[in-house]
PDB file of C-alpha atoms in Angstrom:
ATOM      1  CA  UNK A   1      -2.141 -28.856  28.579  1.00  0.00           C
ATOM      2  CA  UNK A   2       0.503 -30.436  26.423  1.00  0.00           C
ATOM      3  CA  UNK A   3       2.800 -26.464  26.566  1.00  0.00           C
ATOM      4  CA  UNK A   4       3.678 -28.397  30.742  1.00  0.00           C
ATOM      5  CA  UNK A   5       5.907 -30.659  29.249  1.00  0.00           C
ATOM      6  CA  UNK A   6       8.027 -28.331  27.930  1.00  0.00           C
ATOM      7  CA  UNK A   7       9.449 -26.749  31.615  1.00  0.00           C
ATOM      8  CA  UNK A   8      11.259 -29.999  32.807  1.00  0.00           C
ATOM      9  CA  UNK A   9      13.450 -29.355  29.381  1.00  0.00           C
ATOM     10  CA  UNK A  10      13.841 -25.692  30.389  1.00  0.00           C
ATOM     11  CA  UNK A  11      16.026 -27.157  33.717  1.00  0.00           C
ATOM     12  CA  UNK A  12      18.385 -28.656  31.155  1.00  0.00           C
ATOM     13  CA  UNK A  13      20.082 -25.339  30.948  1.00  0.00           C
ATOM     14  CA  UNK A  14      22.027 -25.891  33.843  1.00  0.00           C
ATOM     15  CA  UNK A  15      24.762 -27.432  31.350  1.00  0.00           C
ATOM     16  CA  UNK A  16      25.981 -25.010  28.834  1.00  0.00           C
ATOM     17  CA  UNK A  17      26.320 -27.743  26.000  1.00  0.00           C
ATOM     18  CA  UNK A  18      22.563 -27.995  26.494  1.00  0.00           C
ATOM     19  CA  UNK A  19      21.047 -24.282  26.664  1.00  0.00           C
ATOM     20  CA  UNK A  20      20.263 -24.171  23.368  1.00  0.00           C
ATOM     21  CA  UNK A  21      17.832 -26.842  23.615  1.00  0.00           C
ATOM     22  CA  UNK A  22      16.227 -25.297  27.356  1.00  0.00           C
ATOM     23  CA  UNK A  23      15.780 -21.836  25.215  1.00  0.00           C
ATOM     24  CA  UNK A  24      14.287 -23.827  22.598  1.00  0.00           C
ATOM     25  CA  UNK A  25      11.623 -25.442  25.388  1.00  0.00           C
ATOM     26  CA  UNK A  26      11.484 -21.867  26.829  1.00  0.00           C
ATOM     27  CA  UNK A  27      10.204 -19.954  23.156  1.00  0.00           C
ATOM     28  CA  UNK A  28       8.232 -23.294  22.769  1.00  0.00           C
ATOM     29  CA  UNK A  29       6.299 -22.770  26.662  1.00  0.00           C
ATOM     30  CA  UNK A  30       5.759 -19.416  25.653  1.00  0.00           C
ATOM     31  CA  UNK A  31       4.623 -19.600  22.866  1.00  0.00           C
ATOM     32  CA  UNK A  32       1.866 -22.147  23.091  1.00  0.00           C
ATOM     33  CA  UNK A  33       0.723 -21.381  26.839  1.00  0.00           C
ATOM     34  CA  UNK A  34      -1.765 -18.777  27.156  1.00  0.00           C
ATOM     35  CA  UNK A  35      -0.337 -16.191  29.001  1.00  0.00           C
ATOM     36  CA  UNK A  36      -0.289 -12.686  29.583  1.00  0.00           C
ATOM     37  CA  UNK A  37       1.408 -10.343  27.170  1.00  0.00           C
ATOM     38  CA  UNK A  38       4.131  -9.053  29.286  1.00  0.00           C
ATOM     39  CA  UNK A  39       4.456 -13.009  30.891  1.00  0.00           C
ATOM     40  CA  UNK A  40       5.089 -14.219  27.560  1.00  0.00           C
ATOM     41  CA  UNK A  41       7.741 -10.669  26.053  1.00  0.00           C
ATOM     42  CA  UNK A  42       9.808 -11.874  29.313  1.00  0.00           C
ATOM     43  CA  UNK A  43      10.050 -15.432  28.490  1.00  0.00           C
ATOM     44  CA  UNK A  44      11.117 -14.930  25.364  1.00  0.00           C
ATOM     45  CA  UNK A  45      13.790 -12.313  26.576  1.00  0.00           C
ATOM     46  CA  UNK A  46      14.866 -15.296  28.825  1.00  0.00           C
ATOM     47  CA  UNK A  47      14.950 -17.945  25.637  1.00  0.00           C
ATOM     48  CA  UNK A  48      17.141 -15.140  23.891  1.00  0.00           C
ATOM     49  CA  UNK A  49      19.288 -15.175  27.223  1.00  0.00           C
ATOM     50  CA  UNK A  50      19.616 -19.000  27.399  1.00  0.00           C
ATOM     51  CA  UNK A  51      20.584 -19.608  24.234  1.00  0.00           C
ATOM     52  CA  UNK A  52      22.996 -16.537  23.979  1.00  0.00           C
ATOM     53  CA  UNK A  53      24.632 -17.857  27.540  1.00  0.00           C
ATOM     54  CA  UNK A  54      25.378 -21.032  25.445  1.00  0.00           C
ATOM     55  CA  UNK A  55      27.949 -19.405  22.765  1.00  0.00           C
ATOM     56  CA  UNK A  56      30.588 -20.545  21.797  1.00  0.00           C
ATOM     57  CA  UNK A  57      28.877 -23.646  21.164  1.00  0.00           C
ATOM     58  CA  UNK A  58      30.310 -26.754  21.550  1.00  0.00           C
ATOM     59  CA  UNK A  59      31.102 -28.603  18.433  1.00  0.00           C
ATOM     60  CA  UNK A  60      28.755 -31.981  18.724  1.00  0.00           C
ATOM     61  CA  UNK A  61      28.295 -33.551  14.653  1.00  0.00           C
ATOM     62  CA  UNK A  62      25.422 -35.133  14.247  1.00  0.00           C
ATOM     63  CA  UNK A  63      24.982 -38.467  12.656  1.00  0.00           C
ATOM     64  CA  UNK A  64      23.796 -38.483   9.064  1.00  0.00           C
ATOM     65  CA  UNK A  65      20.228 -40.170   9.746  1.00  0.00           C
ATOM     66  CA  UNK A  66      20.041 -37.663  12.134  1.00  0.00           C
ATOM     67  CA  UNK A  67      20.206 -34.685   9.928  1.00  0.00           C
ATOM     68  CA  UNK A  68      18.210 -35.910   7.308  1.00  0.00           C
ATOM     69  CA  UNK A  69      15.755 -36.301  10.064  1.00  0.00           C
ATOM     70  CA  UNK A  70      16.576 -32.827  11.458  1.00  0.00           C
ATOM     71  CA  UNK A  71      16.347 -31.598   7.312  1.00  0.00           C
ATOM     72  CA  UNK A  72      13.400 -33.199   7.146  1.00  0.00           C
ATOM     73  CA  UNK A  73      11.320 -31.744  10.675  1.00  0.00           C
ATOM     74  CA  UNK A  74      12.778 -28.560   9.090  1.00  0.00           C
ATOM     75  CA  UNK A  75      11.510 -28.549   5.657  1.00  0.00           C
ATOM     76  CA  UNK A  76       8.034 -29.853   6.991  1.00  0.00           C
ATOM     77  CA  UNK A  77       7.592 -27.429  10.081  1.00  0.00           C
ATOM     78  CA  UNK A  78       8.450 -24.088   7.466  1.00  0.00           C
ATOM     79  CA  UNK A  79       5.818 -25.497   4.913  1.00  0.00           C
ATOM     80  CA  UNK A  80       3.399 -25.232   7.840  1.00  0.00           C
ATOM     81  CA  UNK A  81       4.781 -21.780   8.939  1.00  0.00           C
ATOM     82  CA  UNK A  82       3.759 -20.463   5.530  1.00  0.00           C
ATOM     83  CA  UNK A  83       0.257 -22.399   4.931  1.00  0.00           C
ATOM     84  CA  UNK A  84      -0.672 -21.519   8.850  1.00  0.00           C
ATOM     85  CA  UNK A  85       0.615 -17.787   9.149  1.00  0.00           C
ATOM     86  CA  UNK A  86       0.174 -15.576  12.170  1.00  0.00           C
ATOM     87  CA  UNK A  87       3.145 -14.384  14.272  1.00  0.00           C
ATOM     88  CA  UNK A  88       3.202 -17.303  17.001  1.00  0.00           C
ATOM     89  CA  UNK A  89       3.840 -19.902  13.791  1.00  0.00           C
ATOM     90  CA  UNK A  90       6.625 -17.583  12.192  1.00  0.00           C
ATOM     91  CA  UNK A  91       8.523 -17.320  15.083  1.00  0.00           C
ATOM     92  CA  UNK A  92       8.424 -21.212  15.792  1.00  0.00           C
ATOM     93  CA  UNK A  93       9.290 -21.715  12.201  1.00  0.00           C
ATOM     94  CA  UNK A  94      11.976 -19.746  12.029  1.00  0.00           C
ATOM     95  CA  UNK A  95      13.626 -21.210  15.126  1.00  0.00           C
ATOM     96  CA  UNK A  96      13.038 -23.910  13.137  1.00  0.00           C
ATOM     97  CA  UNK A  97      15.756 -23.225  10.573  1.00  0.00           C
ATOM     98  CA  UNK A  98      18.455 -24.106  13.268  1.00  0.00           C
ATOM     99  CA  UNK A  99      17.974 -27.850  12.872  1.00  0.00           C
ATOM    100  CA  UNK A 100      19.913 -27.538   9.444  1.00  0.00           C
ATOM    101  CA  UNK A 101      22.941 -27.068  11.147  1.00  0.00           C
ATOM    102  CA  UNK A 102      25.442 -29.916  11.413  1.00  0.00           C
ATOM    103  CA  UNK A 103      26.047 -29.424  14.894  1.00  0.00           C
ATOM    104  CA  UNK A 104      24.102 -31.070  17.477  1.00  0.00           C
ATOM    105  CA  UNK A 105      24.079 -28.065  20.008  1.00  0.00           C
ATOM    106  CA  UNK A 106      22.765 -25.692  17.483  1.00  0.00           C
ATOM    107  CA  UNK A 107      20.297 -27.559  15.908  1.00  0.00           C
ATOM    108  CA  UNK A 108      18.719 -28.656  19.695  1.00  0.00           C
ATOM    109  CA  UNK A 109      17.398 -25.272  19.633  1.00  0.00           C
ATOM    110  CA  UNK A 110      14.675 -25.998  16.841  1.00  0.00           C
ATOM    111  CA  UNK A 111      13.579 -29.176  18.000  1.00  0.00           C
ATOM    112  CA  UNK A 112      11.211 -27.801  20.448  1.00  0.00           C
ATOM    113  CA  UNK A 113       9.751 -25.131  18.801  1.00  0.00           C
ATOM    114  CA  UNK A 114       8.851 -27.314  15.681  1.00  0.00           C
ATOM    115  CA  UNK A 115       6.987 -29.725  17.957  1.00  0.00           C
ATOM    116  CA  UNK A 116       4.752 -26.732  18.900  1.00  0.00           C
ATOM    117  CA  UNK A 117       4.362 -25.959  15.804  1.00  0.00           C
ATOM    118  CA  UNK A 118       2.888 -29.720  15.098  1.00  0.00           C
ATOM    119  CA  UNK A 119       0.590 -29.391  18.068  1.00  0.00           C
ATOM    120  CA  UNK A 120      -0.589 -26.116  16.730  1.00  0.00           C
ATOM    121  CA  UNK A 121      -1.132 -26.744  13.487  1.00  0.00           C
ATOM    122  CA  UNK A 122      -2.194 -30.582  13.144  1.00  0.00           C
ATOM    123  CA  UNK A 123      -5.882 -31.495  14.730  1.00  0.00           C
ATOM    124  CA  UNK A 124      -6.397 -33.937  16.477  1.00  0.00           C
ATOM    125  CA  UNK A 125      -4.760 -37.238  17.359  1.00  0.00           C
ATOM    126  CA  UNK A 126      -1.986 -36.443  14.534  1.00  0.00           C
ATOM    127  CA  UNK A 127      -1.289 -33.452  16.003  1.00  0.00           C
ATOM    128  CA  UNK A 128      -0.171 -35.373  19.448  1.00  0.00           C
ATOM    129  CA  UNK A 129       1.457 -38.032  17.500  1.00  0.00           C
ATOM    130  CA  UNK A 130       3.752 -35.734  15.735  1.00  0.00           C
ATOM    131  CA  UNK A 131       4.555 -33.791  19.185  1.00  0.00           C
ATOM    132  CA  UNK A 132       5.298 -37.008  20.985  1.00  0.00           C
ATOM    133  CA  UNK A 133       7.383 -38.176  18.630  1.00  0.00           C
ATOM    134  CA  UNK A 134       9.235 -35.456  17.594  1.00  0.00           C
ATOM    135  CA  UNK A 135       9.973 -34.655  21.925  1.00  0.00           C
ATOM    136  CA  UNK A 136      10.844 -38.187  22.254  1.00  0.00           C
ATOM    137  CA  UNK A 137      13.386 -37.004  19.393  1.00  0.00           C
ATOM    138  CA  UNK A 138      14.421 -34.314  21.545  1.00  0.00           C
ATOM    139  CA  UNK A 139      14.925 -36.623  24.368  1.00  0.00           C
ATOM    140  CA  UNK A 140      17.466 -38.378  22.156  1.00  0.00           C
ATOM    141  CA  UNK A 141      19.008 -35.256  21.124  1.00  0.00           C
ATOM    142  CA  UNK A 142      19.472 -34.220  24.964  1.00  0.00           C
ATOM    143  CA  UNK A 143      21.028 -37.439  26.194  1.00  0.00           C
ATOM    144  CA  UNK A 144      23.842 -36.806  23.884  1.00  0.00           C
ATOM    145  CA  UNK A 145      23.884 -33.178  25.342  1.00  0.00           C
ATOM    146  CA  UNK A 146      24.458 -34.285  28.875  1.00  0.00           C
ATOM    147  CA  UNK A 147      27.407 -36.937  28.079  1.00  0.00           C
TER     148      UNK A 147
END
């Protein structure tokens, strides 16, 4: 039910300076929603597409609050990669790794994905906590896209 909230995100690709973060909702959508096999190969071909039509990417720095935020979702979403295993929480881990970067653009892309990765892997009302906040982190990320 939550995996919805990820398409308005996806539109954000209409500005180049913000397809990184619409391929990141894309492999986040899906990932989570239960679709069919070939549904779900051809989004992620599109994420790949998305966030290769973004290159070169723009350079955006990114506060330093911010990236010991972004080190910090990091560090936390690839400790659950490796306790949770399976091939749905490697690949949103390892998008993951992009929000080490020091540019904003690139490390949009692994916002998303590691706030599926918290509604996968925590139960409950934690689990929703850590998705809301962490897209409501996003949000922040993508209003400084669009200026």
């Amino acid at each position: 039910m939550y995996e919805v909230a990820y398409l308005p995100l996806a539109l954000a690709g209409i500005r180049r300076k913000a397809r990184p973060l619409a391929a990141g909702a894309l492999l986040a959508f899906s990932l989570l929603y239960p679709l069919q096999e070939a549904w779900r190969y051809a989004l992620l071909l599109i994420s790949g597409a998305v966030f290769v039509l973004g290159w070169p990417f723009e350079k955006q720095p990114v506060k330093a609050w911010e990236r010991f935020l972004n080190a910090v979702l990091a560090v936390v979403g690839i400790a659950i990669t490796f306790t949770m295993g399976g091939s749905t929480s490697y690949l949103l881990g390892a998008a993951g790794i992009a929000l080490f970067s020091g540019n904003r653009v690139l490390s949009s892309f692994g916002l998303l994905p590691v706030s599926a990765l918290f509604l996968v892997s925590l139960t409950g009302l934690n689990g929703i906590a850590a998705f809301v906040l962490t897209y409501i982190y996003a949000l922040h990320h993508l209003r400084k896209l669009l200026r």
